[in-house]
Amino acid sequence: MTNLADKILEITGEDVYLCYFCGKCGAGCPMADKMDHLPYQVIHMVQLNDMNALNAKSIWICATCFTCSVRCPRNLDVARIMEGLRTIKVRAQQQTIDLRKVEDLEKLPPIALVAAGRKYT
Ligand code: SF4
Ligand code: SF4
């Protein structure tokens, strides 16, 4: 794979090198206490071409609430970067779900199916 930062730029149009680690994205994230790496830590990994960014649980825990994107003083769309990392995983077939194989599909809350469909297909 090409450099991770270049790949994210290609998929999302976001330049991770703009981040100067002010921490605002992590401070305002409502899912931060569930994450293994705060949003700016994930971005730092991408800057360093550290492929562990693709294995961070945080990219799946992100609720795409856009709080980080609104607060970033560098106008980085952090939520979009998280989605870009998920996209890389899904395209590599490393993190997908086949909804046809989910048991008791009709018993699941529709919002859970929509969320799973958005993230894992
Ligand atoms: S808010 Fe923006 S500049 Fe600050 S750490 Fe997060 S991504 Fe970087
Ligand atoms: S979009 Fe994701 S990373 Fe950003 S504040 Fe919301 S949950 Fe946190």
PDB file of C-alpha atoms and ligand atoms in Angstrom:
ATOM      1  CA  MET A   1       0.000   0.000   0.000  1.00  0.00           C
ATOM      2  CA  THR A   2       1.125   3.538  -0.605  1.00  0.00           C
ATOM      3  CA  ASN A   3       1.895   5.781   2.327  1.00  0.00           C
ATOM      4  CA  LEU A   4      -1.070   5.783   4.707  1.00  0.00           C
ATOM      5  CA  ALA A   5      -1.309   9.577   4.811  1.00  0.00           C
ATOM      6  CA  ASP A   6      -1.369   9.702   0.990  1.00  0.00           C
ATOM      7  CA  LYS A   7      -4.063   7.041   0.930  1.00  0.00           C
ATOM      8  CA  ILE A   8      -6.183   9.015   3.386  1.00  0.00           C
ATOM      9  CA  LEU A   9      -5.657  12.149   1.291  1.00  0.00           C
ATOM     10  CA  GLU A  10      -6.766  10.246  -1.797  1.00  0.00           C
ATOM     11  CA  ILE A  11      -9.894   8.795  -0.148  1.00  0.00           C
ATOM     12  CA  THR A  12     -10.993  11.738   1.985  1.00  0.00           C
ATOM     13  CA  GLY A  13      -9.214  14.824   0.677  1.00  0.00           C
ATOM     14  CA  GLU A  14      -7.903  15.422   4.211  1.00  0.00           C
ATOM     15  CA  ASP A  15      -4.216  16.200   4.833  1.00  0.00           C
ATOM     16  CA  VAL A  16      -3.335  14.664   8.192  1.00  0.00           C
ATOM     17  CA  TYR A  17      -0.104  16.656   8.312  1.00  0.00           C
ATOM     18  CA  LEU A  18      -2.162  19.755   9.101  1.00  0.00           C
ATOM     19  CA  CYS A  19      -2.782  18.412  12.613  1.00  0.00           C
ATOM     20  CA  TYR A  20      -0.656  20.087  15.273  1.00  0.00           C
ATOM     21  CA  PHE A  21      -1.971  18.041  18.195  1.00  0.00           C
ATOM     22  CA  CYS A  22      -3.907  20.652  20.076  1.00  0.00           C
ATOM     23  CA  GLY A  23      -6.009  17.806  21.492  1.00  0.00           C
ATOM     24  CA  LYS A  24      -9.386  19.443  20.930  1.00  0.00           C
ATOM     25  CA  CYS A  25     -10.737  16.508  18.946  1.00  0.00           C
ATOM     26  CA  GLY A  26      -9.986  14.069  21.752  1.00  0.00           C
ATOM     27  CA  ALA A  27     -11.228  16.429  24.449  1.00  0.00           C
ATOM     28  CA  GLY A  28     -14.643  16.810  22.853  1.00  0.00           C
ATOM     29  CA  CYS A  29     -15.168  13.277  21.621  1.00  0.00           C
ATOM     30  CA  PRO A  30     -18.180  11.647  23.322  1.00  0.00           C
ATOM     31  CA  MET A  31     -16.734   8.195  22.640  1.00  0.00           C
ATOM     32  CA  ALA A  32     -13.216   8.951  23.923  1.00  0.00           C
ATOM     33  CA  ASP A  33     -13.475   6.813  27.051  1.00  0.00           C
ATOM     34  CA  LYS A  34     -14.313   3.777  24.905  1.00  0.00           C
ATOM     35  CA  MET A  35     -11.439   4.291  22.477  1.00  0.00           C
ATOM     36  CA  ASP A  36      -8.031   2.631  22.594  1.00  0.00           C
ATOM     37  CA  HIS A  37      -6.473   5.662  20.894  1.00  0.00           C
ATOM     38  CA  LEU A  38      -7.860   9.180  20.932  1.00  0.00           C
ATOM     39  CA  PRO A  39      -8.611  10.709  17.538  1.00  0.00           C
ATOM     40  CA  TYR A  40      -5.423  12.795  17.406  1.00  0.00           C
ATOM     41  CA  GLN A  41      -3.398   9.723  18.391  1.00  0.00           C
ATOM     42  CA  VAL A  42      -4.866   7.873  15.432  1.00  0.00           C
ATOM     43  CA  ILE A  43      -3.964  10.831  13.227  1.00  0.00           C
ATOM     44  CA  HIS A  44      -0.440  10.795  14.624  1.00  0.00           C
ATOM     45  CA  MET A  45      -0.112   7.132  13.679  1.00  0.00           C
ATOM     46  CA  VAL A  46      -1.247   7.957  10.162  1.00  0.00           C
ATOM     47  CA  GLN A  47       1.345  10.735   9.969  1.00  0.00           C
ATOM     48  CA  LEU A  48       4.018   8.207  10.965  1.00  0.00           C
ATOM     49  CA  ASN A  49       2.720   5.654   8.438  1.00  0.00           C
ATOM     50  CA  ASP A  50       2.075   3.361  11.389  1.00  0.00           C
ATOM     51  CA  MET A  51      -0.282   0.657  10.127  1.00  0.00           C
ATOM     52  CA  ASN A  52      -1.533   0.124  13.676  1.00  0.00           C
ATOM     53  CA  ALA A  53      -3.904   2.981  12.880  1.00  0.00           C
ATOM     54  CA  LEU A  54      -5.830   0.481  10.770  1.00  0.00           C
ATOM     55  CA  ASN A  55      -6.151  -1.852  13.749  1.00  0.00           C
ATOM     56  CA  ALA A  56      -7.279   0.790  16.226  1.00  0.00           C
ATOM     57  CA  LYS A  57     -10.637  -0.042  17.772  1.00  0.00           C
ATOM     58  CA  SER A  58     -11.287   3.685  17.817  1.00  0.00           C
ATOM     59  CA  ILE A  59     -12.031   3.843  14.102  1.00  0.00           C
ATOM     60  CA  TRP A  60     -14.993   1.502  14.632  1.00  0.00           C
ATOM     61  CA  ILE A  61     -16.105   3.063  17.914  1.00  0.00           C
ATOM     62  CA  CYS A  62     -16.259   6.512  16.319  1.00  0.00           C
ATOM     63  CA  ALA A  63     -19.928   7.460  16.065  1.00  0.00           C
ATOM     64  CA  THR A  64     -19.354   9.967  13.260  1.00  0.00           C
ATOM     65  CA  CYS A  65     -20.873  12.722  15.355  1.00  0.00           C
ATOM     66  CA  PHE A  66     -18.560  15.330  13.738  1.00  0.00           C
ATOM     67  CA  THR A  67     -17.826  17.108  17.040  1.00  0.00           C
ATOM     68  CA  CYS A  68     -14.112  16.768  16.325  1.00  0.00           C
ATOM     69  CA  SER A  69     -14.489  18.014  12.779  1.00  0.00           C
ATOM     70  CA  VAL A  70     -16.366  21.112  13.935  1.00  0.00           C
ATOM     71  CA  ARG A  71     -13.856  21.906  16.679  1.00  0.00           C
ATOM     72  CA  CYS A  72     -10.596  21.360  14.818  1.00  0.00           C
ATOM     73  CA  PRO A  73      -8.734  24.691  14.492  1.00  0.00           C
ATOM     74  CA  ARG A  74      -6.986  23.312  11.415  1.00  0.00           C
ATOM     75  CA  ASN A  75     -10.301  22.520   9.716  1.00  0.00           C
ATOM     76  CA  LEU A  76      -9.440  18.864   9.529  1.00  0.00           C
ATOM     77  CA  ASP A  77     -12.469  16.657   9.098  1.00  0.00           C
ATOM     78  CA  VAL A  78     -11.399  14.109  11.694  1.00  0.00           C
ATOM     79  CA  ALA A  79     -14.610  12.086  11.368  1.00  0.00           C
ATOM     80  CA  ARG A  80     -13.909  11.750   7.656  1.00  0.00           C
ATOM     81  CA  ILE A  81     -10.386  10.538   8.391  1.00  0.00           C
ATOM     82  CA  MET A  82     -11.809   7.879  10.706  1.00  0.00           C
ATOM     83  CA  GLU A  83     -14.167   6.858   7.936  1.00  0.00           C
ATOM     84  CA  GLY A  84     -11.264   6.796   5.492  1.00  0.00           C
ATOM     85  CA  LEU A  85      -9.426   4.332   7.707  1.00  0.00           C
ATOM     86  CA  ARG A  86     -12.535   2.153   7.906  1.00  0.00           C
ATOM     87  CA  THR A  87     -12.845   2.331   4.133  1.00  0.00           C
ATOM     88  CA  ILE A  88      -9.302   1.010   3.706  1.00  0.00           C
ATOM     89  CA  LYS A  89     -10.147  -1.947   5.940  1.00  0.00           C
ATOM     90  CA  VAL A  90     -13.459  -2.661   4.218  1.00  0.00           C
ATOM     91  CA  ARG A  91     -11.916  -2.420   0.749  1.00  0.00           C
ATOM     92  CA  ALA A  92      -9.257  -4.892   1.848  1.00  0.00           C
ATOM     93  CA  GLN A  93     -12.081  -7.188   3.002  1.00  0.00           C
ATOM     94  CA  GLN A  94     -10.572  -7.165   6.445  1.00  0.00           C
ATOM     95  CA  GLN A  95     -13.569  -5.849   8.320  1.00  0.00           C
ATOM     96  CA  THR A  96     -16.832  -6.647   6.579  1.00  0.00           C
ATOM     97  CA  ILE A  97     -20.180  -8.076   7.494  1.00  0.00           C
ATOM     98  CA  ASP A  98     -22.575 -10.039   5.305  1.00  0.00           C
ATOM     99  CA  LEU A  99     -25.988  -8.994   6.543  1.00  0.00           C
ATOM    100  CA  ARG A 100     -27.522 -12.013   4.785  1.00  0.00           C
ATOM    101  CA  LYS A 101     -25.712 -14.246   7.249  1.00  0.00           C
ATOM    102  CA  VAL A 102     -26.785 -12.440  10.409  1.00  0.00           C
ATOM    103  CA  GLU A 103     -29.135 -14.599  12.458  1.00  0.00           C
ATOM    104  CA  ASP A 104     -32.428 -13.219  13.763  1.00  0.00           C
ATOM    105  CA  LEU A 105     -31.990 -10.145  11.617  1.00  0.00           C
ATOM    106  CA  GLU A 106     -35.618  -9.106  12.139  1.00  0.00           C
ATOM    107  CA  LYS A 107     -35.115  -8.931  15.904  1.00  0.00           C
ATOM    108  CA  LEU A 108     -32.308  -6.399  15.717  1.00  0.00           C
ATOM    109  CA  PRO A 109     -32.970  -2.677  16.111  1.00  0.00           C
ATOM    110  CA  PRO A 110     -33.119  -1.059  12.644  1.00  0.00           C
ATOM    111  CA  ILE A 111     -30.627   1.614  13.710  1.00  0.00           C
ATOM    112  CA  ALA A 112     -28.070  -1.101  14.505  1.00  0.00           C
ATOM    113  CA  LEU A 113     -28.525  -2.559  11.025  1.00  0.00           C
ATOM    114  CA  VAL A 114     -28.160   0.849   9.416  1.00  0.00           C
ATOM    115  CA  ALA A 115     -24.986   1.521  11.424  1.00  0.00           C
ATOM    116  CA  ALA A 116     -23.544  -1.902  10.599  1.00  0.00           C
ATOM    117  CA  GLY A 117     -24.399  -1.446   6.939  1.00  0.00           C
ATOM    118  CA  ARG A 118     -22.721   1.947   6.855  1.00  0.00           C
ATOM    119  CA  LYS A 119     -19.538   0.834   8.542  1.00  0.00           C
ATOM    120  CA  TYR A 120     -19.015  -2.749   7.474  1.00  0.00           C
ATOM    121  CA  THR A 121     -20.207  -2.954   3.867  1.00  0.00           C
TER     122      THR A 121
HETATM  123  S1  SF4 B   1      -8.434  19.204  16.791  1.00  0.00           S
HETATM  124 FE1  SF4 B   1      -7.431  19.149  14.771  1.00  0.00          FE
HETATM  125  S2  SF4 B   1      -5.398  20.029  15.086  1.00  0.00           S
HETATM  126 FE2  SF4 B   1      -6.234  19.569  17.108  1.00  0.00          FE
HETATM  127  S3  SF4 B   1      -5.418  17.513  17.565  1.00  0.00           S
HETATM  128 FE3  SF4 B   1      -7.419  17.222  16.628  1.00  0.00          FE
HETATM  129  S4  SF4 B   1      -7.047  16.969  14.414  1.00  0.00           S
HETATM  130 FE4  SF4 B   1      -5.192  17.844  15.350  1.00  0.00          FE
HETATM  131  S1  SF4 B   2     -16.733  11.951  14.957  1.00  0.00           S
HETATM  132 FE1  SF4 B   2     -15.896  10.158  16.021  1.00  0.00          FE
HETATM  133  S2  SF4 B   2     -13.866  10.790  16.687  1.00  0.00           S
HETATM  134 FE2  SF4 B   2     -14.994  12.642  16.174  1.00  0.00          FE
HETATM  135  S3  SF4 B   2     -15.870  13.359  18.096  1.00  0.00           S
HETATM  136 FE3  SF4 B   2     -17.423  12.096  17.091  1.00  0.00          FE
HETATM  137  S4  SF4 B   2     -17.122  10.015  17.885  1.00  0.00           S
HETATM  138 FE4  SF4 B   2     -15.273  11.208  18.377  1.00  0.00          FE
END
